Coordinates of C-alpha atoms in Angstrom, one line a residue:
Chain J
M12 CA -24.6 -9.8 -3.1
S13 CA -24.0 -7.0 -0.6
A14 CA -20.7 -5.3 -0.1
A15 CA -20.5 -6.6 3.5
E16 CA -20.9 -10.2 2.3
I17 CA -18.2 -9.9 -0.4
L18 CA -16.0 -8.4 2.3
R19 CA -16.8 -11.2 4.6
F20 CA -15.9 -13.8 1.9
A21 CA -12.7 -12.0 1.2
L22 CA -11.6 -11.7 4.8
R23 CA -12.4 -15.4 5.2
G24 CA -10.1 -16.1 2.3
V25 CA -7.4 -14.1 4.0
A26 CA -7.9 -15.9 7.3
A27 CA -8.0 -19.3 5.7
N28 CA -4.3 -19.4 5.2
K29 CA -2.9 -17.5 8.1
L30 CA 0.8 -18.2 7.7
R31 CA 0.7 -17.4 4.0
S32 CA -1.3 -14.3 4.5
S33 CA 0.9 -13.0 7.3
L34 CA 4.1 -13.5 5.2
T35 CA 2.5 -11.6 2.4
V36 CA 1.4 -8.9 4.8
L37 CA 5.0 -8.8 6.1
G38 CA 6.3 -7.9 2.7
V39 CA 4.0 -4.9 2.5
L40 CA 4.6 -4.0 6.1
I41 CA 8.3 -3.8 5.6
G42 CA 7.9 -1.8 2.5
V43 CA 5.5 0.7 4.1
A44 CA 7.5 1.0 7.3
S45 CA 10.7 1.6 5.5
V46 CA 9.2 4.2 3.2
I47 CA 7.9 6.1 6.2
L48 CA 11.0 5.7 8.3
L49 CA 13.6 6.4 5.7
V50 CA 11.7 9.4 4.4
G51 CA 11.5 10.4 8.1
V52 CA 15.2 10.1 8.6
G53 CA 15.8 12.1 5.4
T54 CA 13.4 14.8 6.5
A55 CA 15.0 15.0 9.9
S56 CA 18.4 15.6 8.4
Q57 CA 16.8 18.2 6.0
Q58 CA 15.2 20.0 8.9
E59 CA 18.4 20.1 10.8
V60 CA 20.2 21.7 7.9
E61 CA 17.3 24.2 7.6
E62 CA 17.6 25.0 11.3
S63 CA 21.3 25.7 10.8
I64 CA 20.5 28.1 8.0
E65 CA 18.2 30.0 10.3
A66 CA 20.8 30.0 13.1
L67 CA 23.3 31.5 10.7
G68 CA 21.0 34.3 9.7
T69 CA 20.0 34.7 6.2
N70 CA 21.1 38.2 5.6
T71 CA 24.8 37.9 6.5
L72 CA 27.6 38.2 4.0
T73 CA 31.2 37.3 4.7
V74 CA 34.1 39.0 2.9
T75 CA 37.3 37.1 3.1
A76 CA 40.7 37.7 1.4
S77 CA 41.4 35.2 -1.3
G78 CA 45.0 36.2 -1.9
S79 CA 46.7 38.0 -4.8
Q80 CA 46.2 36.9 -8.4
G81 CA 48.5 37.7 -11.3
T82 CA 51.7 39.6 -11.1
Q83 CA 50.6 43.1 -10.2
V84 CA 51.3 44.4 -6.8
R85 CA 48.0 45.2 -5.1
F86 CA 46.4 45.7 -1.9
T87 CA 45.4 42.1 -1.2
D88 CA 44.7 42.3 2.6
L89 CA 41.5 43.2 4.1
T90 CA 42.2 46.0 6.6
A91 CA 40.2 48.0 9.1
E92 CA 40.5 50.9 6.6
I93 CA 38.8 48.9 3.9
A94 CA 36.0 48.1 6.4
E95 CA 35.7 51.7 7.3
G96 CA 35.7 52.7 3.6
L97 CA 32.9 50.2 3.0
E98 CA 30.9 51.5 5.9
A99 CA 31.4 55.1 4.9
S100 CA 30.4 54.5 1.2
E101 CA 27.3 56.0 -0.1
L102 CA 27.0 53.4 -2.7
T103 CA 25.8 50.6 -0.4
P104 CA 22.2 51.4 0.6
D105 CA 21.4 47.8 1.1
V106 CA 24.2 47.1 3.5
A107 CA 23.0 47.6 7.0
S108 CA 26.2 47.1 8.9
V109 CA 29.9 46.4 8.4
S110 CA 31.8 44.6 11.0
P111 CA 35.6 44.2 10.7
V112 CA 36.6 40.9 12.2
A113 CA 40.0 39.9 13.5
T114 CA 40.3 36.4 14.8
T115 CA 43.0 34.7 16.7
T116 CA 43.4 32.1 19.4
A117 CA 44.6 32.8 22.9
T118 CA 44.9 31.1 26.2
A119 CA 42.5 32.5 28.7
V120 CA 43.3 32.4 32.4
W121 CA 41.0 32.9 35.3
D122 CA 41.6 32.1 38.9
G123 CA 44.4 29.7 38.1
A124 CA 42.4 27.9 35.4
E125 CA 43.6 27.9 31.8
Y126 CA 41.7 27.3 28.7
E127 CA 42.8 27.6 25.0
V128 CA 39.9 29.5 23.5
G129 CA 39.1 28.3 20.0
S130 CA 38.6 31.8 18.6
V131 CA 39.1 35.2 20.1
V132 CA 37.1 37.6 17.9
G133 CA 37.8 41.3 17.8
S134 CA 35.0 43.2 16.1
D135 CA 32.5 46.0 16.6
E136 CA 29.1 46.4 18.1
H137 CA 27.3 44.9 15.1
Y138 CA 29.2 41.6 15.1
L139 CA 27.0 39.7 17.6
E140 CA 23.9 40.5 15.6
A141 CA 25.5 39.8 12.2
A142 CA 26.9 36.4 13.4
N143 CA 23.4 35.7 14.9
F144 CA 24.5 35.5 18.5
E145 CA 22.2 36.4 21.4
V146 CA 23.5 37.7 24.7
A147 CA 22.1 35.4 27.4
E148 CA 23.4 37.3 30.4
G149 CA 25.0 40.7 30.9
T150 CA 25.6 43.0 27.9
G151 CA 27.2 42.8 24.5
I152 CA 29.9 45.0 23.0
T153 CA 28.8 48.7 22.7
E154 CA 29.9 51.3 20.3
S155 CA 31.6 53.3 23.1
D156 CA 33.6 50.1 24.0
V157 CA 34.8 49.9 20.5
E158 CA 35.7 53.6 20.3
A159 CA 37.5 53.5 23.6
G160 CA 39.2 50.2 23.0
A161 CA 37.7 49.0 26.3
R162 CA 39.0 45.7 27.5
V163 CA 35.7 44.0 27.8
A164 CA 34.7 40.6 26.6
V165 CA 31.6 38.5 25.9
V166 CA 32.2 34.8 26.3
G167 CA 30.6 31.7 24.6
S168 CA 29.0 28.9 26.6
T169 CA 31.9 26.5 26.0
V170 CA 34.3 29.0 27.5
V171 CA 32.0 29.4 30.5
D172 CA 32.0 25.7 31.1
E173 CA 35.7 25.2 30.5
L174 CA 37.1 28.2 32.3
F175 CA 34.6 29.1 34.9
G176 CA 33.3 25.6 35.6
G177 CA 29.7 26.9 35.8
D178 CA 30.4 29.9 38.0
D179 CA 28.9 33.2 36.9
P180 CA 31.6 34.8 34.8
V181 CA 30.0 38.3 34.5
G182 CA 32.1 40.9 36.2
E183 CA 35.1 38.5 36.5
Q184 CA 38.4 39.4 35.0
I185 CA 40.2 37.0 32.7
S186 CA 43.6 37.2 31.1
L187 CA 43.8 36.7 27.4
A188 CA 47.4 36.1 26.4
G189 CA 48.5 38.4 29.3
A190 CA 45.9 41.2 28.7
V191 CA 43.2 41.5 31.2
Y192 CA 39.6 41.7 30.0
T193 CA 36.5 42.1 32.0
V194 CA 33.7 39.7 31.1
V195 CA 30.5 41.7 30.6
G196 CA 28.3 39.1 29.0
V197 CA 27.6 35.5 28.2
L198 CA 26.3 34.3 24.8
E199 CA 23.3 32.1 24.3
E200 CA 24.3 28.6 23.4
Q201 CA 24.1 28.0 19.6
S202 CA 23.6 24.8 17.8
S203 CA 26.9 23.5 16.6
S204 CA 25.7 21.3 13.8
T205 CA 26.7 23.6 10.9
G206 CA 29.9 21.7 10.4
F207 CA 32.2 24.6 11.3
G208 CA 33.3 23.4 14.7
D209 CA 32.1 24.5 18.1
N210 CA 30.2 27.7 17.6
N211 CA 30.3 28.4 21.4
D212 CA 34.0 28.2 21.9
L213 CA 34.7 31.9 21.5
V214 CA 35.4 35.2 23.2
V215 CA 34.2 38.4 21.5
A216 CA 35.9 41.7 22.4
P217 CA 36.1 45.2 20.7
L218 CA 38.3 45.1 17.7
T219 CA 40.4 48.0 18.9
A220 CA 41.3 46.2 22.1
V221 CA 42.0 42.9 20.4
Q222 CA 44.2 44.6 17.8
R223 CA 46.2 46.4 20.5
T224 CA 46.7 43.4 22.7
L225 CA 46.6 40.4 20.5
T226 CA 46.6 40.6 16.8
G227 CA 48.3 43.9 15.9
Y228 CA 47.0 46.3 13.3
G229 CA 47.5 44.1 10.3
A230 CA 45.1 42.2 8.1
L231 CA 41.6 41.4 9.2
S232 CA 40.5 37.8 8.9
Q233 CA 37.1 38.8 7.5
I234 CA 34.6 41.5 7.2
L235 CA 31.0 40.6 8.1
L236 CA 28.2 42.5 6.4
Q237 CA 24.6 42.5 7.1
S238 CA 22.1 43.4 4.4
T239 CA 19.0 45.4 5.3
G240 CA 16.8 42.3 4.9
S241 CA 17.0 38.8 3.7
D242 CA 15.6 39.8 0.3
T243 CA 18.3 42.4 -0.3
V244 CA 21.3 40.0 0.3
D245 CA 22.0 39.8 -3.4
A246 CA 21.9 43.6 -3.9
A247 CA 24.1 44.1 -0.9
E248 CA 26.6 41.6 -2.2
A249 CA 26.7 43.4 -5.6
E250 CA 27.1 46.9 -4.0
A251 CA 29.8 45.7 -1.5
S252 CA 31.6 44.0 -4.3
A253 CA 31.6 47.2 -6.4
V254 CA 32.8 49.3 -3.5
L255 CA 35.5 46.8 -2.6
D256 CA 36.7 46.7 -6.2
G257 CA 37.2 50.5 -5.9
L258 CA 38.9 50.4 -2.5
M259 CA 41.2 47.6 -3.5
R260 CA 41.8 48.9 -7.0
V261 CA 40.6 46.0 -8.9
S262 CA 40.2 46.8 -12.6
S263 CA 37.4 45.1 -14.5
G264 CA 38.3 41.7 -15.8
E265 CA 40.7 41.0 -13.0
T266 CA 40.0 38.4 -10.4
A267 CA 39.2 40.1 -7.1
P268 CA 41.5 39.4 -4.2
Y269 CA 38.6 38.8 -1.9
S270 CA 35.5 36.7 -2.0
I271 CA 32.1 37.3 -0.7
T272 CA 30.2 34.3 0.6
N273 CA 26.7 34.0 1.8
A274 CA 26.7 31.3 4.4
A275 CA 23.0 30.6 3.8
E276 CA 23.8 29.8 0.2
L277 CA 26.3 27.2 1.3
L278 CA 23.8 25.6 3.6
E279 CA 21.2 25.7 0.9
T280 CA 23.4 23.5 -1.1
Q281 CA 23.6 21.2 1.9
A282 CA 19.8 21.3 2.2
D283 CA 19.6 20.3 -1.5
T284 CA 21.9 17.4 -0.8
A285 CA 19.8 16.4 2.1
E286 CA 16.7 16.5 -0.1
T287 CA 18.3 14.3 -2.7
F288 CA 19.3 12.0 0.1
T289 CA 15.7 11.8 1.3
L290 CA 14.5 11.1 -2.3
L291 CA 17.1 8.4 -2.7
L292 CA 16.1 6.8 0.6
G293 CA 12.4 7.0 -0.4
A294 CA 13.2 5.4 -3.7
V295 CA 15.0 2.5 -2.1
A296 CA 12.1 2.0 0.3
G297 CA 9.7 2.3 -2.6
I298 CA 11.4 -0.6 -4.2
S299 CA 10.9 -2.7 -1.2
L300 CA 7.2 -1.7 -1.3
L301 CA 7.1 -2.8 -4.9
V302 CA 8.6 -6.1 -4.0
G303 CA 5.9 -6.5 -1.3
G304 CA 3.3 -5.8 -4.0
I305 CA 4.7 -8.5 -6.3
G306 CA 4.4 -10.8 -3.3
I307 CA 0.7 -10.0 -3.2
T308 CA 0.3 -10.8 -6.9
N309 CA 2.2 -14.1 -6.3
I310 CA 0.1 -15.1 -3.4
M311 CA -3.1 -14.1 -5.1
M312 CA -2.2 -16.2 -8.1
V313 CA -1.7 -19.2 -5.9
S314 CA -4.9 -18.4 -4.1
V315 CA -6.9 -18.2 -7.4
T316 CA -5.3 -21.5 -8.7
E317 CA -6.0 -23.2 -5.4
R318 CA -9.6 -22.1 -5.4
T319 CA -10.3 -22.6 -9.0
R320 CA -12.8 -25.2 -8.1
E321 CA -14.5 -22.9 -5.5
I322 CA -14.7 -20.2 -8.2
G323 CA -16.4 -22.8 -10.5
I324 CA -18.9 -23.7 -7.8
R325 CA -19.7 -20.1 -7.1
K326 CA -20.2 -19.4 -10.8
A327 CA -22.4 -22.5 -11.2
L328 CA -24.5 -21.1 -8.3
G329 CA -24.9 -17.9 -10.2
A330 CA -22.1 -15.7 -9.1
P331 CA -21.6 -12.9 -11.7
R332 CA -18.1 -12.0 -12.8
R333 CA -18.2 -8.9 -10.7
A334 CA -18.7 -10.8 -7.5
I335 CA -15.7 -13.0 -8.1
L336 CA -13.6 -10.0 -9.2
T337 CA -14.5 -8.0 -6.2
Q338 CA -14.0 -10.9 -3.8
F339 CA -10.4 -11.4 -4.9
L340 CA -9.6 -7.7 -5.2
I341 CA -10.9 -7.1 -1.7
E342 CA -8.8 -10.0 -0.5
A343 CA -5.7 -8.6 -2.1
T344 CA -6.5 -5.1 -0.8
A345 CA -7.2 -6.4 2.7
L346 CA -3.7 -8.1 2.7
S347 CA -2.0 -4.9 1.5
L348 CA -4.0 -2.6 3.7
L349 CA -3.3 -4.8 6.7
G350 CA 0.4 -4.7 5.8
G351 CA 0.2 -0.9 5.3
G352 CA -1.5 -0.3 8.6
L353 CA 0.9 -2.5 10.6
G354 CA 3.7 -0.8 8.7
V355 CA 2.6 2.6 9.8
G356 CA 2.3 1.3 13.4
L357 CA 5.8 -0.2 13.2
A358 CA 7.1 3.1 11.8
Y359 CA 5.6 5.0 14.7
L360 CA 7.2 2.6 17.1
A361 CA 10.6 2.7 15.4
S362 CA 10.5 6.5 15.1
S363 CA 10.9 6.8 18.9
V364 CA 14.4 5.4 18.4
T365 CA 17.1 7.7 16.9
I366 CA 18.3 6.4 13.6
A367 CA 21.8 7.4 12.4
G368 CA 21.8 10.2 14.9
Y369 CA 18.5 11.7 13.7
E370 CA 15.2 11.9 15.5
T371 CA 13.0 10.4 12.8
V372 CA 10.3 12.9 11.7
I373 CA 7.1 11.1 10.6
V374 CA 5.7 13.2 7.9
P375 CA 1.9 12.8 8.0
G376 CA 1.9 13.0 4.2
T377 CA 4.0 9.9 3.9
V378 CA 1.7 8.0 6.2
L379 CA -1.3 8.8 4.0
L380 CA 0.7 8.2 0.9
A381 CA 2.0 4.8 2.1
L382 CA -1.5 3.7 3.1
G383 CA -2.9 5.0 -0.2
V384 CA -0.1 3.3 -2.1
S385 CA -0.7 0.0 -0.2
V386 CA -4.4 0.1 -1.2
G387 CA -3.3 0.9 -4.8
I388 CA -0.8 -2.0 -4.6
G389 CA -3.6 -4.4 -3.5
L390 CA -5.8 -3.2 -6.4
F391 CA -3.1 -3.2 -9.0
F392 CA -1.2 -6.3 -8.1
G393 CA -4.4 -8.1 -7.1
G394 CA -6.1 -7.0 -10.3
Y395 CA -4.5 -9.5 -12.6
P396 CA -5.1 -12.6 -10.5
A397 CA -8.7 -11.4 -9.7
S398 CA -9.5 -10.8 -13.3
R399 CA -8.1 -14.2 -14.2
A400 CA -10.4 -15.7 -11.6
A401 CA -13.4 -13.8 -12.8
K402 CA -12.8 -14.8 -16.4
L403 CA -12.6 -18.5 -15.7
R404 CA -15.3 -20.4 -17.5
P405 CA -17.4 -22.2 -15.0
I406 CA -17.1 -25.5 -16.8
D407 CA -13.2 -25.3 -16.8
A408 CA -13.2 -24.2 -13.2
L409 CA -15.4 -27.1 -12.1
R410 CA -13.4 -29.6 -14.0
Y411 CA -10.2 -28.3 -12.4
E412 CA -8.7 -30.8 -9.9
Chain X
M6 CA -48.1 -28.9 -18.3
S7 CA -45.7 -26.3 -19.4
T8 CA -42.4 -27.0 -21.0
V9 CA -39.4 -26.3 -18.9
I10 CA -36.7 -27.4 -21.3
A11 CA -36.9 -27.4 -25.1
L12 CA -33.7 -28.4 -26.9
D13 CA -33.6 -28.2 -30.6
R14 CA -30.8 -30.0 -32.5
I15 CA -28.2 -29.1 -29.9
A16 CA -24.7 -30.1 -31.0
K17 CA -21.4 -29.7 -29.3
V18 CA -18.1 -30.1 -31.1
Y19 CA -14.7 -29.9 -29.4
G20 CA -11.7 -29.1 -31.5
H21 CA -11.5 -28.4 -35.2
G22 CA -11.1 -30.2 -38.5
E23 CA -10.1 -33.8 -38.5
T24 CA -9.5 -33.9 -34.7
A25 CA -12.9 -32.6 -34.0
V26 CA -14.9 -34.6 -31.4
H27 CA -18.6 -34.5 -31.7
A28 CA -19.8 -34.8 -28.1
L29 CA -23.4 -34.1 -29.1
R30 CA -24.8 -34.6 -32.6
G31 CA -28.0 -32.7 -32.6
V32 CA -30.0 -33.6 -29.6
S33 CA -33.6 -32.5 -29.5
L34 CA -35.8 -33.1 -26.5
A35 CA -38.4 -31.4 -24.3
V36 CA -38.9 -31.7 -20.6
E37 CA -42.2 -30.8 -19.0
R38 CA -42.7 -29.2 -15.6
G39 CA -42.7 -31.8 -12.8
E40 CA -41.0 -34.5 -14.8
Y41 CA -38.3 -36.6 -13.2
V42 CA -35.8 -37.5 -16.0
A43 CA -32.7 -39.7 -15.8
I44 CA -30.1 -39.3 -18.5
M45 CA -28.1 -42.5 -18.9
G46 CA -25.2 -43.5 -21.0
T47 CA -21.6 -44.8 -20.9
S48 CA -18.8 -42.4 -20.4
G49 CA -18.2 -40.6 -23.7
S50 CA -21.8 -40.8 -24.6
G51 CA -22.2 -37.0 -24.2
K52 CA -24.4 -37.1 -21.1
S53 CA -22.1 -34.8 -19.1
T54 CA -21.8 -32.3 -22.0
L55 CA -25.6 -32.3 -22.2
M56 CA -25.8 -31.6 -18.5
H57 CA -23.3 -28.8 -18.7
I58 CA -25.3 -27.2 -21.6
L59 CA -28.6 -27.6 -19.7
G60 CA -26.9 -25.9 -16.7
L61 CA -25.5 -23.1 -18.8
L62 CA -22.0 -24.0 -17.7
D63 CA -21.1 -24.6 -21.3
Q64 CA -22.3 -23.3 -24.7
P65 CA -23.6 -25.5 -27.4
S66 CA -21.9 -25.3 -30.8
S67 CA -25.2 -25.1 -32.5
G68 CA -28.9 -25.5 -31.9
S69 CA -31.3 -23.7 -29.6
Y70 CA -32.0 -24.1 -25.9
R71 CA -35.2 -22.6 -24.4
L72 CA -35.5 -22.6 -20.6
D73 CA -39.0 -21.6 -19.4
G74 CA -39.6 -20.4 -22.9
V75 CA -36.5 -18.1 -23.0
D76 CA -33.7 -18.7 -25.4
V77 CA -30.8 -18.9 -23.0
A78 CA -28.0 -20.2 -25.3
G79 CA -27.5 -16.8 -26.8
L80 CA -27.4 -14.8 -23.5
D81 CA -24.3 -13.0 -22.4
E82 CA -22.3 -14.2 -19.4
G83 CA -23.9 -11.8 -16.9
A84 CA -27.4 -12.8 -18.0
Q85 CA -26.5 -16.5 -17.9
S86 CA -25.2 -16.2 -14.4
L87 CA -28.5 -14.6 -13.4
V88 CA -30.4 -17.5 -15.0
R89 CA -28.2 -19.9 -13.1
S90 CA -28.8 -18.3 -9.8
R91 CA -32.6 -18.0 -10.3
R92 CA -33.7 -21.0 -12.4
I93 CA -31.2 -23.8 -12.0
G94 CA -30.2 -25.7 -9.0
F95 CA -27.1 -27.9 -9.2
V96 CA -26.2 -31.1 -7.4
F97 CA -22.7 -32.4 -8.2
Q98 CA -21.2 -35.8 -7.8
A99 CA -18.4 -34.3 -5.6
F100 CA -20.9 -32.3 -3.5
N101 CA -18.9 -29.2 -4.2
L102 CA -19.6 -27.4 -1.0
I103 CA -17.5 -24.3 -0.3
P104 CA -14.9 -25.5 2.3
R105 CA -14.6 -23.9 5.7
T106 CA -18.0 -22.5 5.3
T107 CA -21.0 -23.6 7.4
A108 CA -23.9 -25.6 5.9
A109 CA -26.2 -22.6 6.3
A110 CA -23.8 -20.2 4.6
N111 CA -23.4 -22.7 1.7
V112 CA -27.1 -22.9 1.3
E113 CA -27.4 -19.2 1.5
L114 CA -24.8 -18.6 -1.3
P115 CA -27.1 -18.8 -4.4
L116 CA -29.6 -16.5 -2.6
S117 CA -27.0 -13.9 -2.1
Y118 CA -26.0 -14.1 -5.7
A119 CA -29.7 -13.8 -6.6
K120 CA -30.0 -10.7 -4.5
V121 CA -32.6 -11.9 -2.1
S122 CA -33.1 -9.8 1.1
R123 CA -31.3 -10.9 4.2
T124 CA -34.4 -11.8 6.3
E125 CA -36.0 -13.7 3.5
R126 CA -32.8 -15.6 2.9
R127 CA -32.6 -16.7 6.5
Q128 CA -36.2 -18.1 6.3
R129 CA -35.5 -19.9 3.0
V130 CA -32.2 -21.3 4.2
A131 CA -33.9 -22.7 7.3
A132 CA -36.7 -24.1 5.2
A133 CA -34.4 -25.7 2.7
L134 CA -32.3 -27.3 5.5
A135 CA -35.4 -28.6 7.1
Q136 CA -36.6 -30.1 3.8
V137 CA -33.4 -32.2 3.6
G138 CA -33.6 -33.0 7.3
L139 CA -30.5 -31.2 8.4
S140 CA -31.8 -28.3 10.5
D141 CA -29.6 -29.4 13.4
R142 CA -26.5 -29.3 11.2
A143 CA -26.8 -25.7 10.0
G144 CA -23.7 -24.5 11.8
H145 CA -21.5 -27.4 10.8
K146 CA -18.7 -27.1 8.2
P147 CA -18.5 -29.5 5.3
N148 CA -15.6 -31.4 6.9
Q149 CA -17.8 -32.0 10.0
L150 CA -20.5 -33.7 7.9
S151 CA -20.7 -37.2 6.4
G152 CA -20.8 -37.6 2.6
G153 CA -24.6 -38.2 2.7
Q154 CA -25.1 -35.1 4.8
Q155 CA -22.9 -33.0 2.6
Q156 CA -24.9 -34.1 -0.5
R157 CA -28.1 -33.3 1.3
V158 CA -26.7 -29.8 2.1
A159 CA -25.9 -29.6 -1.6
V160 CA -29.5 -30.5 -2.5
A161 CA -30.7 -27.9 0.0
R162 CA -28.4 -25.3 -1.7
A163 CA -29.9 -26.4 -5.1
L164 CA -33.4 -26.0 -3.9
V165 CA -33.2 -22.8 -1.9
T166 CA -33.8 -20.5 -4.9
A167 CA -36.9 -22.5 -5.9
P168 CA -35.4 -23.1 -9.3
S169 CA -37.4 -24.3 -12.4
L170 CA -35.0 -27.1 -12.8
L171 CA -32.9 -29.3 -10.5
L172 CA -29.9 -30.7 -12.3
A173 CA -28.0 -33.6 -10.6
D174 CA -24.8 -34.9 -12.0
E175 CA -24.2 -38.4 -10.6
P176 CA -25.5 -37.3 -7.2
T177 CA -25.0 -40.7 -5.7
G178 CA -21.7 -41.5 -7.3
N179 CA -19.7 -40.9 -4.2
L180 CA -22.1 -42.2 -1.7
D181 CA -22.6 -45.5 0.1
S182 CA -25.9 -47.4 -0.4
R183 CA -27.6 -46.0 2.6
S184 CA -26.8 -42.4 1.8
T185 CA -27.8 -43.2 -1.8
A186 CA -31.2 -44.3 -0.7
D187 CA -31.5 -41.2 1.5
I188 CA -30.8 -38.9 -1.5
L189 CA -33.0 -40.8 -3.8
D190 CA -35.8 -40.7 -1.3
L191 CA -35.3 -37.0 -1.1
F192 CA -35.5 -36.7 -4.8
D193 CA -38.7 -38.8 -4.8
R194 CA -40.2 -36.4 -2.3
L195 CA -39.1 -33.4 -4.3
H196 CA -40.6 -35.0 -7.4
G197 CA -43.8 -35.7 -5.5
S198 CA -44.0 -32.0 -4.6
G199 CA -43.8 -31.0 -8.2
R200 CA -40.1 -30.3 -8.8
T201 CA -38.6 -30.8 -12.2
I202 CA -35.5 -33.0 -11.8
I203 CA -32.9 -34.1 -14.3
L204 CA -30.3 -36.5 -13.1
I205 CA -27.4 -38.1 -14.8
T206 CA -26.5 -41.6 -13.7
H207 CA -25.0 -44.8 -15.0
E208 CA -26.7 -46.9 -12.3
D209 CA -29.9 -48.6 -13.2
E210 CA -31.3 -48.6 -9.7
V211 CA -30.9 -44.8 -9.6
A212 CA -32.6 -44.4 -13.0
E213 CA -35.4 -46.7 -11.9
R214 CA -36.7 -44.0 -9.6
A215 CA -37.1 -41.6 -12.5
G216 CA -40.3 -41.2 -14.5
R217 CA -38.5 -41.1 -17.8
V218 CA -35.1 -42.4 -18.9
I219 CA -33.1 -41.0 -21.8
R220 CA -30.2 -43.0 -23.1
L221 CA -27.4 -41.4 -25.0
R222 CA -24.8 -43.1 -27.1
D223 CA -22.0 -41.3 -29.0
G224 CA -23.8 -38.0 -28.8
D225 CA -27.2 -39.2 -30.0
V226 CA -30.4 -40.0 -28.1
V227 CA -30.9 -43.7 -28.6
S228 CA -33.9 -44.2 -26.4
D229 CA -36.4 -42.0 -24.5
T230 CA -38.8 -44.1 -22.5
A231 CA -41.4 -43.1 -20.0
R232 CA -41.7 -45.1 -16.8
T233 CA -45.0 -46.7 -17.6
A234 CA -43.4 -48.1 -20.7
L235 CA -40.5 -49.3 -18.7
E236 CA -42.8 -51.1 -16.3
G237 CA -44.7 -52.5 -19.1
K238 CA -41.5 -54.1 -20.5
R239 CA -40.9 -56.0 -17.3

């Protein structure tokens, strides 16, 4: 008996009971579609986190003060002097740049419009690069601006929208808490999905100017370091830590009054969480696929019982075991493959809709996997009923009513 | 004449020990090519068991069975199914056509199990359907055919592989008298063209058509009479 004929018999078996077959197919369909979709949603969230990591820059380290520990009086504030000391140190070959950062909030006024800027950042010429900002229009802060304490500012896109209402801000003068700054540049809009608020609600100006007009010469809010490359981040962290210990007179064994964080590390943790989330979703969906598979076994058992007599006739007419086995296996596989194929189709349809705020990403791997698994399910879950059918003794099968 | 069937002390026991039922108690018989044999007996006489053993649907408990000179009782299942598809044609009381499948496809089934090529199959199916007078019903499904027509399709299916042996188990049991006559006439014609036919029946008028009548009782052959002898008795 040729393969085409066995296939024809099997498909006829599937078609013979359309409602029952379609319900079985539905089980696999839901399983396959949910595997593809849920893994897609998980992958989308994972990709978003990964994009955020890239946006943050992988070679940036942030030094923040963590307050004094113990009873000894120590220098616990980060100051511009510490930043200068760090920059001047010979012991930090892997640190490419050091940017002291003073942050405050201030009300910006332009042409009668007022806007409370989320953060006014005073820093040096390396800040924009270290914080991974791009200048979209105009220029950034230059070294001479910092040295001269020039009152120039680079504004984020939120500030442009809120204060200038879409007008070109470059060259305009704004007042920040009474001090007049000239806008020299606009920052490229950044993705705000890092979970740290609106990244575009900021004004960047030279540290010297900001300290003079807004924050005073006290503590810095942080020092931003850039390592020479993404592979030297750890070395840079260790070197900076050693130098800072010296500058801040931390003896060994004491808890340092500062902490160095690597934003990328933080997000990597998030990425791991997202991956776990994807796995979990995939597992839940996998269970529904398993249930669909059990549905196939069930329906094939019914089908074999129902057609016991037919099996007997076929055997009496000389059908070898293999032909019966293949017939029922193909029938089961046809059911599961049909369900798998439709499930992939449904997943593609559903992926055009955003789920839980994520654009579903259909991973080609999961499509192949889901189809492969559905064939496997047909063979595995159809295997038992099929072998039962094949092993029936013709005389028993013929007597069966 | 060559011997198609040679049974030597075939016994069949169901169950064990005290509850054992002896369906056949050592039946020995030989059937020559071209014979038309009717096996008769009341229910419980073992005639169905004998039929199943002859058709390789069941295994004897002991004894030897040679079909066309080959000992078939000891063959494995795969080999037995090959023998069934090539040497034996079955006609059942309940027709046993595959439902939702056309007459032609039903007739073709044993050929496809016997691995006959597609073009040859088509010719042989057409010839077999013509032989039973149902060429115009090839595309009909079993539920579109009358009982007599279904049984004729079943006969065509039994014939299509040109088997050594045609086994019919109460072929007219479910048919009205006209269809019964049709089927029996068909068997007569097949017998006339040299086919070996064994049929099981409990109806005398069916057995009358056969050239030889074997009666079973309680698993033993009680009489084995050729037709000439039967006619002589009358």
